[in-house]
Short mmCIF file of C-alpha atoms and ligand atoms in Angstrom, two decimals:
data_model
loop_
_atom_site.label_atom_id
_atom_site.label_comp_id
_atom_site.label_asym_id
_atom_site.label_seq_id
_atom_site.Cartn_x
_atom_site.Cartn_y
_atom_site.Cartn_z
CA MET A 1 0.00 0.00 0.00
CA LEU A 2 2.93 2.39 0.53
CA SER A 3 4.59 1.10 -2.60
CA GLY A 4 5.39 4.01 -4.91
CA LYS A 5 3.87 6.55 -2.48
CA ARG A 6 5.70 9.83 -1.98
CA ILE A 7 6.07 10.87 1.60
CA VAL A 8 7.44 14.11 3.01
CA LEU A 9 8.73 13.44 6.50
CA GLY A 10 8.87 16.51 8.73
CA VAL A 11 11.17 16.28 11.74
CA THR A 12 11.09 18.85 14.55
CA GLY A 13 13.29 19.47 17.54
CA GLY A 14 12.32 16.91 20.13
CA ILE A 15 14.42 14.10 21.54
CA ALA A 16 12.30 11.61 19.55
CA ALA A 17 13.84 13.13 16.38
CA TYR A 18 16.29 10.21 16.28
CA LYS A 19 13.34 7.84 15.91
CA ALA A 20 12.41 9.59 12.65
CA ALA A 21 15.40 7.84 11.02
CA PHE A 22 13.78 4.47 11.79
CA LEU A 23 10.45 5.73 10.50
CA LEU A 24 12.11 6.84 7.26
CA ARG A 25 13.60 3.35 6.84
CA ALA A 26 10.24 1.71 7.51
CA PHE A 27 8.58 3.89 4.86
CA GLN A 28 11.31 2.96 2.38
CA LYS A 29 11.06 -0.75 3.23
CA ALA A 30 7.35 -0.53 2.45
CA GLY A 31 8.25 0.85 -0.99
CA ALA A 32 7.71 4.60 -0.41
CA LYS A 33 9.92 7.45 -1.65
CA VAL A 34 10.78 9.82 1.19
CA ARG A 35 12.03 13.39 1.40
CA VAL A 36 12.86 15.02 4.69
CA THR A 37 12.29 18.54 5.87
CA MET A 38 13.60 19.33 9.33
CA THR A 39 13.57 22.37 11.58
CA ARG A 40 16.71 24.01 12.91
CA GLY A 41 15.69 22.65 16.31
CA ALA A 42 15.67 19.10 14.95
CA ARG A 43 19.28 19.57 13.81
CA GLN A 44 20.25 20.00 17.46
CA PHE A 45 19.26 16.36 17.92
CA VAL A 46 20.11 14.66 14.60
CA GLY A 47 22.39 15.77 11.77
CA GLY A 48 20.84 16.50 8.41
CA GLU A 49 23.31 14.05 6.83
CA THR A 50 21.58 11.17 8.57
CA PHE A 51 18.39 11.96 6.71
CA SER A 52 19.96 12.97 3.39
CA SER A 53 22.00 9.74 3.31
CA LEU A 54 19.00 7.60 4.15
CA SER A 55 16.58 9.39 1.82
CA ARG A 56 19.23 9.88 -0.90
CA HIS A 57 17.87 13.39 -1.31
CA ALA A 58 18.81 16.83 0.01
CA VAL A 59 17.18 17.70 3.32
CA ALA A 60 15.28 21.00 3.36
CA VAL A 61 15.50 23.29 6.39
CA ASP A 62 15.21 26.93 5.32
CA ILE A 63 13.00 28.44 2.68
CA PHE A 64 15.81 30.64 1.37
CA PRO A 65 18.81 28.37 0.98
CA GLY A 66 22.17 30.00 1.64
CA ASN A 67 23.92 27.45 -0.51
CA GLN A 68 24.63 28.82 -4.02
CA SER A 69 23.72 25.59 -5.79
CA GLU A 70 20.29 25.67 -4.21
CA LYS A 71 19.59 29.34 -4.98
CA ASP A 72 16.96 28.68 -7.61
CA GLN A 73 15.22 26.26 -5.32
CA TRP A 74 13.52 28.71 -3.01
CA THR A 75 10.14 27.53 -4.32
CA ARG A 76 10.77 24.00 -3.02
CA HIS A 77 8.12 24.36 -0.32
CA ILE A 78 5.52 24.52 -3.07
CA SER A 79 6.98 21.78 -5.23
CA TRP A 80 7.37 19.41 -2.24
CA GLY A 81 3.80 20.16 -1.21
CA GLU A 82 2.63 19.19 -4.69
CA TRP A 83 4.95 16.18 -4.91
CA ALA A 84 3.78 14.45 -1.71
CA ASP A 85 0.99 11.88 -1.37
CA LEU A 86 1.34 12.16 2.39
CA PHE A 87 3.06 14.55 4.79
CA VAL A 88 4.01 13.13 8.18
CA ILE A 89 5.45 15.25 10.98
CA ALA A 90 7.06 12.94 13.51
CA PRO A 91 7.98 14.02 16.07
CA CYS A 92 6.04 17.29 16.16
CA THR A 93 6.91 19.71 18.97
CA ALA A 94 4.45 22.01 20.74
CA ASN A 95 6.20 24.90 18.99
CA THR A 96 5.64 23.56 15.47
CA MET A 97 2.07 22.59 16.35
CA ALA A 98 1.42 26.17 17.46
CA LYS A 99 2.90 27.48 14.20
CA ILE A 100 0.75 25.14 12.13
CA ALA A 101 -2.37 26.09 14.11
CA ALA A 102 -1.64 29.79 13.48
CA GLY A 103 -0.61 29.34 9.82
CA PHE A 104 3.05 30.39 10.15
CA SER A 105 5.42 29.66 7.27
CA ASP A 106 8.78 30.65 8.71
CA ASN A 107 10.72 27.55 7.69
CA MET A 108 10.57 24.92 4.99
CA LEU A 109 8.54 22.53 7.15
CA THR A 110 5.75 24.95 8.09
CA ALA A 111 5.68 26.49 4.59
CA THR A 112 5.29 23.02 3.09
CA VAL A 113 2.37 22.39 5.46
CA LEU A 114 0.58 25.37 3.91
CA SER A 115 1.33 24.33 0.33
CA ALA A 116 0.61 20.60 0.78
CA ARG A 117 -2.27 19.16 -1.25
CA CYS A 118 -2.10 15.82 0.51
CA PRO A 119 -3.22 14.56 3.93
CA LEU A 120 -1.09 15.69 6.86
CA LEU A 121 -0.36 13.48 9.88
CA VAL A 122 0.99 15.16 13.00
CA CYS A 123 2.55 13.01 15.74
CA PRO A 124 2.94 15.31 18.77
CA THR A 125 5.59 14.41 21.33
CA MET A 126 6.51 16.39 24.38
CA ASP A 127 6.54 16.28 28.13
CA GLY A 128 3.25 15.05 29.62
CA GLU A 129 2.55 18.35 31.40
CA MET A 130 3.19 20.32 28.22
CA TYR A 131 0.85 18.04 26.32
CA ARG A 132 -1.91 18.70 28.82
CA SER A 133 -1.37 22.47 28.84
CA ALA A 134 -4.21 24.75 27.77
CA ALA A 135 -2.40 26.11 24.71
CA VAL A 136 -1.41 22.70 23.35
CA THR A 137 -4.95 21.40 23.93
CA ARG A 138 -6.32 24.40 22.05
CA ASN A 139 -3.87 23.98 19.15
CA LEU A 140 -4.62 20.26 18.87
CA LYS A 141 -8.30 21.10 18.61
CA THR A 142 -7.57 23.62 15.84
CA LEU A 143 -5.45 21.12 13.92
CA ARG A 144 -8.22 18.53 14.12
CA GLU A 145 -10.81 21.07 12.99
CA ASP A 146 -8.56 21.87 10.02
CA GLY A 147 -8.73 18.21 8.94
CA ILE A 148 -5.20 17.36 10.06
CA HIS A 149 -4.76 13.78 11.27
CA ILE A 150 -3.32 13.42 14.76
CA LEU A 151 -1.63 10.35 16.17
CA GLU A 152 -1.80 10.85 19.93
CA PRO A 153 1.41 10.30 21.90
CA GLU A 154 1.64 7.21 24.08
CA ALA A 155 2.05 7.07 27.82
CA GLY A 156 5.32 5.81 29.21
CA TYR A 157 8.83 6.72 30.25
CA LEU A 158 9.84 10.17 28.90
CA ALA A 159 13.25 11.72 28.24
CA SER A 160 12.63 14.09 31.17
CA GLY A 161 12.83 11.07 33.45
CA LEU A 162 9.14 11.47 34.24
CA GLU A 163 6.34 9.15 33.26
CA GLY A 164 3.51 10.60 31.23
CA ARG A 165 1.69 10.86 27.95
CA GLY A 166 4.16 12.24 25.45
CA ARG A 167 6.11 9.43 23.78
CA LEU A 168 6.23 9.00 20.04
CA PRO A 169 4.27 5.82 19.20
CA GLU A 170 6.18 2.84 17.78
CA THR A 171 7.24 3.04 14.13
CA GLU A 172 4.81 0.24 13.23
CA THR A 173 1.92 2.19 14.75
CA ILE A 174 2.80 5.32 12.76
CA VAL A 175 3.10 3.32 9.52
CA GLU A 176 -0.29 1.71 10.22
CA LYS A 177 -1.86 5.12 10.77
CA CYS A 178 -0.40 6.29 7.44
CA LEU A 179 -1.83 3.24 5.66
CA GLY A 180 -5.23 4.01 7.14
CA ILE A 181 -5.09 7.63 6.00
CA LEU A 182 -4.10 6.63 2.47
CA ALA A 183 -6.77 3.92 2.39
CA GLU A 184 -9.44 6.50 3.23
CA GLN A 185 -8.36 8.35 0.11
CA GLN A 186 -8.42 5.32 -2.11
CA LEU A 187 -12.08 4.44 -2.38
CA GLU A 188 -11.76 2.24 -5.45
CA GLY A 189 -11.06 -1.48 -5.09
CA PRO A 190 -12.68 -4.90 -5.47
CA LEU A 191 -14.40 -4.53 -2.08
CA SER A 192 -15.49 -0.90 -2.61
CA GLY A 193 -18.91 -0.27 -1.14
CA LYS A 194 -18.86 -3.62 0.69
CA LYS A 195 -19.25 -3.95 4.43
CA VAL A 196 -16.65 -6.29 5.85
CA VAL A 197 -16.61 -7.62 9.42
CA VAL A 198 -13.49 -9.29 10.73
CA THR A 199 -13.13 -10.89 14.16
CA ALA A 200 -9.64 -11.16 15.62
CA GLY A 201 -7.66 -12.15 18.68
CA PRO A 202 -8.62 -14.32 21.63
CA THR A 203 -11.64 -14.20 23.89
CA ARG A 204 -11.38 -14.34 27.67
CA GLU A 205 -13.80 -16.33 29.81
CA PHE A 206 -13.60 -15.09 33.38
CA MET A 207 -14.37 -17.37 36.33
CA ASP A 208 -13.87 -14.59 38.89
CA PRO A 209 -12.64 -10.98 38.62
CA VAL A 210 -8.99 -12.00 38.21
CA ARG A 211 -8.92 -15.39 36.48
CA PHE A 212 -9.89 -16.43 33.00
CA ILE A 213 -9.63 -19.13 30.32
CA SER A 214 -8.08 -17.96 27.06
CA ASN A 215 -5.57 -18.86 24.35
CA PRO A 216 -2.35 -17.32 22.95
CA SER A 217 -3.93 -15.73 19.86
CA SER A 218 -2.10 -12.45 19.07
CA GLY A 219 -4.71 -11.06 16.66
CA LYS A 220 -2.07 -10.75 13.91
CA MET A 221 -3.88 -12.91 11.33
CA GLY A 222 -7.23 -11.20 11.94
CA PHE A 223 -5.75 -7.70 11.81
CA ALA A 224 -3.90 -8.66 8.60
CA MET A 225 -7.24 -9.76 7.10
CA ALA A 226 -8.83 -6.46 8.19
CA GLU A 227 -5.97 -4.47 6.60
CA ALA A 228 -6.14 -6.48 3.37
CA ALA A 229 -9.92 -5.95 3.15
CA ARG A 230 -9.44 -2.23 3.81
CA ASN A 231 -6.73 -2.03 1.13
CA MET A 232 -9.20 -3.59 -1.32
CA GLY A 233 -11.64 -0.74 -0.64
CA GLY A 234 -13.89 -2.45 1.97
CA GLU A 235 -15.61 -0.60 4.82
CA VAL A 236 -14.13 -2.68 7.58
CA THR A 237 -15.22 -3.25 11.17
CA VAL A 238 -12.85 -5.34 13.24
CA ILE A 239 -14.26 -6.87 16.43
CA HIS A 240 -11.36 -8.01 18.54
CA GLY A 241 -10.40 -9.48 21.88
CA PRO A 242 -7.50 -8.30 24.09
CA VAL A 243 -4.39 -7.88 21.91
CA HIS A 244 -1.06 -6.05 22.15
CA ILE A 245 -0.47 -5.07 18.53
CA PRO A 246 -1.35 -1.80 16.77
CA LYS A 247 -4.91 -1.58 15.47
CA PRO A 248 -5.20 -1.24 11.72
CA GLY A 249 -5.77 2.36 10.64
CA GLY A 250 -8.85 3.32 8.66
CA VAL A 251 -11.11 0.64 10.12
CA ASP A 252 -13.74 0.74 12.88
CA ALA A 253 -12.57 -1.25 15.87
CA ILE A 254 -14.76 -2.73 18.59
CA GLU A 255 -13.09 -4.28 21.63
CA ILE A 256 -14.67 -7.28 23.28
CA VAL A 257 -13.64 -9.60 26.08
CA SER A 258 -15.81 -12.73 26.16
CA THR A 259 -17.33 -14.98 23.50
CA ASP A 260 -20.79 -13.80 24.56
CA ASP A 261 -19.70 -10.16 23.95
CA LEU A 262 -18.28 -11.14 20.58
CA PHE A 263 -21.47 -12.97 19.65
CA SER A 264 -23.70 -9.99 20.42
CA HIS A 265 -21.52 -7.59 18.37
CA VAL A 266 -21.28 -10.04 15.46
CA LYS A 267 -25.09 -10.41 15.48
CA ASN A 268 -25.39 -6.60 15.22
CA HIS A 269 -23.19 -6.74 12.10
CA ALA A 270 -24.60 -9.95 10.63
CA ASP A 271 -25.87 -8.11 7.54
CA ALA A 272 -22.29 -7.45 6.33
CA ASP A 273 -21.34 -8.47 2.78
CA VAL A 274 -18.28 -10.32 3.99
CA ILE A 275 -17.68 -11.84 7.43
CA ILE A 276 -14.27 -13.20 8.35
CA MET A 277 -14.16 -15.14 11.62
CA ALA A 278 -10.45 -15.08 12.41
CA ALA A 279 -10.92 -14.79 16.19
CA ALA A 280 -9.67 -17.67 18.30
CA VAL A 281 -12.95 -18.08 20.15
CA ALA A 282 -12.90 -19.99 23.43
CA ASP A 283 -15.03 -23.12 23.12
CA PHE A 284 -15.84 -23.32 26.80
CA THR A 285 -16.69 -20.82 29.50
CA PRO A 286 -17.07 -21.31 33.26
CA LYS A 287 -20.65 -22.24 34.14
CA SER A 288 -20.74 -19.70 36.92
CA HIS A 289 -18.92 -16.44 37.49
CA SER A 290 -17.98 -15.47 41.01
CA GLU A 291 -18.29 -11.72 41.78
CA GLN A 292 -15.45 -12.05 44.31
CA LYS A 293 -12.06 -13.68 43.88
CA ILE A 294 -12.49 -17.39 44.58
CA LYS A 295 -10.57 -18.19 47.76
CA LYS A 296 -8.05 -21.01 47.70
CA ASP A 297 -9.81 -22.71 50.61
CA ASP A 298 -13.36 -22.42 49.08
CA SER A 299 -12.35 -23.86 45.78
CA THR A 300 -12.67 -27.41 44.69
CA SER A 301 -10.17 -28.71 42.17
CA SER A 302 -12.72 -28.81 39.36
CA LEU A 303 -14.28 -26.10 37.29
CA GLU A 304 -17.64 -26.60 35.65
CA LEU A 305 -17.78 -25.42 32.07
CA ARG A 306 -20.45 -24.87 29.44
CA ARG A 307 -20.02 -24.67 25.66
CA THR A 308 -19.89 -21.19 24.21
CA PRO A 309 -22.16 -20.38 21.26
CA ASP A 310 -20.58 -21.33 17.92
CA ILE A 311 -20.73 -17.96 16.21
CA LEU A 312 -19.63 -19.16 12.78
CA SER A 313 -22.32 -21.86 12.81
CA TRP A 314 -24.93 -19.29 13.80
CA LEU A 315 -23.78 -17.06 10.91
CA GLY A 316 -23.92 -20.06 8.54
CA ASN A 317 -27.52 -20.70 9.57
CA HIS A 318 -28.52 -17.02 9.23
CA LYS A 319 -26.64 -16.27 6.04
CA LYS A 320 -27.85 -13.30 4.07
CA GLU A 321 -28.19 -13.61 0.28
CA GLY A 322 -24.87 -12.95 -1.45
CA GLN A 323 -22.88 -12.87 1.79
CA THR A 324 -19.39 -14.41 1.85
CA LEU A 325 -18.63 -16.24 5.07
CA ILE A 326 -15.02 -17.11 5.83
CA GLY A 327 -13.83 -19.07 8.85
CA PHE A 328 -10.43 -20.06 10.14
CA ALA A 329 -9.51 -23.40 11.62
CA MET A 330 -6.50 -24.36 13.63
CA GLU A 331 -5.85 -28.07 13.55
CA THR A 332 -3.20 -30.29 15.09
CA GLU A 333 -3.94 -33.43 12.99
CA ASN A 334 -5.64 -34.39 9.67
CA MET A 335 -5.86 -30.69 8.94
CA VAL A 336 -7.51 -30.68 5.51
CA GLU A 337 -10.05 -33.39 6.33
CA HIS A 338 -11.10 -31.81 9.65
CA ALA A 339 -11.22 -28.31 8.24
CA GLN A 340 -13.29 -29.35 5.22
CA LYS A 341 -15.79 -31.02 7.58
CA LYS A 342 -15.89 -27.84 9.63
CA ARG A 343 -16.65 -25.81 6.50
CA GLU A 344 -19.59 -28.05 5.67
CA ASN A 345 -20.96 -28.34 9.22
CA LYS A 346 -20.75 -24.61 9.88
CA LYS A 347 -22.07 -23.73 6.39
CA ALA A 348 -19.13 -21.40 5.73
CA ASP A 349 -18.15 -20.63 2.13
CA TRP A 350 -14.46 -20.80 2.90
CA ILE A 351 -12.21 -22.10 5.64
CA ALA A 352 -8.58 -21.06 5.93
CA ALA A 353 -6.92 -23.89 7.80
CA ASN A 354 -3.60 -23.66 9.57
CA SER A 355 -1.69 -25.92 11.85
CA ILE A 356 0.66 -25.20 14.71
CA ALA A 357 3.03 -27.80 13.30
CA ASP A 358 6.18 -25.65 13.34
CA HIS A 359 7.32 -22.47 15.03
CA ASN A 360 6.73 -20.33 11.92
CA THR A 361 3.01 -20.96 11.89
CA GLY A 362 0.02 -20.45 14.16
CA PHE A 363 -0.31 -18.38 17.31
CA GLY A 364 1.68 -15.17 17.68
CA THR A 365 4.01 -15.62 14.69
CA ASP A 366 4.37 -13.09 11.84
CA THR A 367 4.37 -15.86 9.24
CA ASN A 368 1.92 -18.62 8.53
CA THR A 369 1.06 -21.49 6.22
CA VAL A 370 -2.60 -21.70 5.32
CA THR A 371 -4.68 -24.05 3.21
CA LEU A 372 -7.74 -22.36 1.76
CA LEU A 373 -10.68 -24.70 1.36
CA GLY A 374 -13.75 -23.90 -0.69
CA GLU A 375 -16.45 -26.01 -2.28
CA SER A 376 -14.06 -27.28 -4.94
CA VAL A 377 -10.88 -25.44 -4.01
CA GLN A 378 -7.86 -26.50 -2.03
CA GLN A 379 -4.93 -24.12 -2.28
CA ASP A 380 -1.88 -23.53 -0.08
CA PHE A 381 -0.50 -20.13 0.86
CA SER A 382 2.65 -19.40 2.77
CA GLY A 383 4.42 -16.19 3.79
CA THR A 384 3.86 -13.35 6.20
CA LYS A 385 0.36 -13.08 7.63
CA LYS A 386 -0.06 -9.78 5.76
CA GLU A 387 0.90 -11.40 2.44
CA ILE A 388 -1.32 -14.40 3.05
CA ALA A 389 -4.27 -12.18 3.97
CA ARG A 390 -4.09 -10.36 0.65
CA GLN A 391 -3.62 -13.61 -1.31
CA LEU A 392 -6.59 -15.25 0.41
CA LEU A 393 -8.90 -12.34 -0.40
CA ASP A 394 -7.58 -12.15 -3.98
CA ARG A 395 -8.35 -15.86 -4.43
CA ILE A 396 -11.78 -15.63 -2.79
CA PHE A 397 -12.84 -12.58 -4.79
CA ASN A 398 -11.01 -13.63 -7.98
CA THR A 399 -8.95 -10.48 -8.05
CA GLY A 400 -5.47 -12.01 -8.00
O1 C5P B 501 -14.67 -25.34 15.62
P1 C5P B 501 -13.46 -24.47 15.56
O2 C5P B 501 -13.26 -23.63 16.78
O3 C5P B 501 -12.19 -25.17 15.19
O4 C5P B 501 -13.78 -23.48 14.34
C1 C5P B 501 -12.98 -22.42 14.01
C2 C5P B 501 -13.80 -21.35 13.34
O5 C5P B 501 -15.04 -21.15 14.01
C3 C5P B 501 -13.11 -20.00 13.41
O6 C5P B 501 -13.50 -19.25 12.26
C4 C5P B 501 -13.68 -19.39 14.70
O7 C5P B 501 -13.58 -17.98 14.68
C5 C5P B 501 -15.09 -19.90 14.67
N1 C5P B 501 -15.68 -20.16 16.00
C6 C5P B 501 -16.82 -19.49 16.36
N2 C5P B 501 -17.40 -19.71 17.58
C7 C5P B 501 -16.87 -20.59 18.43
C8 C5P B 501 -15.72 -21.30 18.09
C9 C5P B 501 -15.14 -21.04 16.86
O8 C5P B 501 -17.31 -18.69 15.57
N3 C5P B 501 -17.46 -20.79 19.60
#
């Protein structure tokens, strides 16, 4: 999705400026062309050569270049603004945010903001107290009202030695946000106009306020399916259990905890054109739930369980005309045979079966090996979960 995209990366003078070098590399790895504009403040933290070497392009700081060879380039702020498909300012200081809110154009970065014809993403980073200050709050509101995308800073350990909300989010999270912004722009695709629901991650079945039954699902496969559907133009809602990975940008996300929660949200979205059940749903839940923590001495050694509702089966039995229903199956033996039976019993159109046979497949990994089973289809896919997700949807919707 970033392949061939042109990104202007704006870097301002915060300690997180060094992280912008990693962000630049991540953009390039994803196939984007990057140019960097930095403020004089940013140069106090990272040398311009770092960015010019990595981007293989001159870094722009001032509007009026002192350098003779650049003399005729004083209009760069306009040409860069036209060139870019996306402008990302990471990190963005309170100072630069204030300038953008007020419309200043006193350096190449702020002037390019004014001339940009593409979406702008601002990633504010600063001390937690500064972030909460009245002026920063006001400027953030103005930026939002002006249609600028904001990626909120994360809470954690700050350079000041204090804890607070002010850290630049992980590179992966910023890249995801960019993908979401670009996807919003690209409305055309094989799933354009289609509602897509994806379930992802594990469910938790609590027996008391502190203990639950669950599984090691990371949500990676489900989120990859949601991203792939979004990249194909779908209007995606992802309903997911507790996970620790960045949410896909440009999709609606609903967080659930238990299978019963998941079931009620899925029912509310059961009219979708495409439903992808990638969640690792718990099959059993404790029969009773204790309001208080079960005491060691009260407990017996056994726990009574009941079956959870089979959501995919329910969807199969309530299938809307023209709907595509896709399930996942994790098997430890006779994978194809068991998964094909599952497809028939649950009345799903497709089952993507995977095994946990080796350490590159299954729970928590970035890669997977999947066998897609349809009425008269059996096809293997292997690679990263993101690659597989796209290939599965291409095969299912004949767009490959
Ligand atoms: O029967 P099994 O759990 O192996 O089936 C896997 C498929 O069924 C997955 O798509 C999973 O999301 C879905 N499932 C469900 N409700 C359950 C259990 C599994 O929808 N209670």
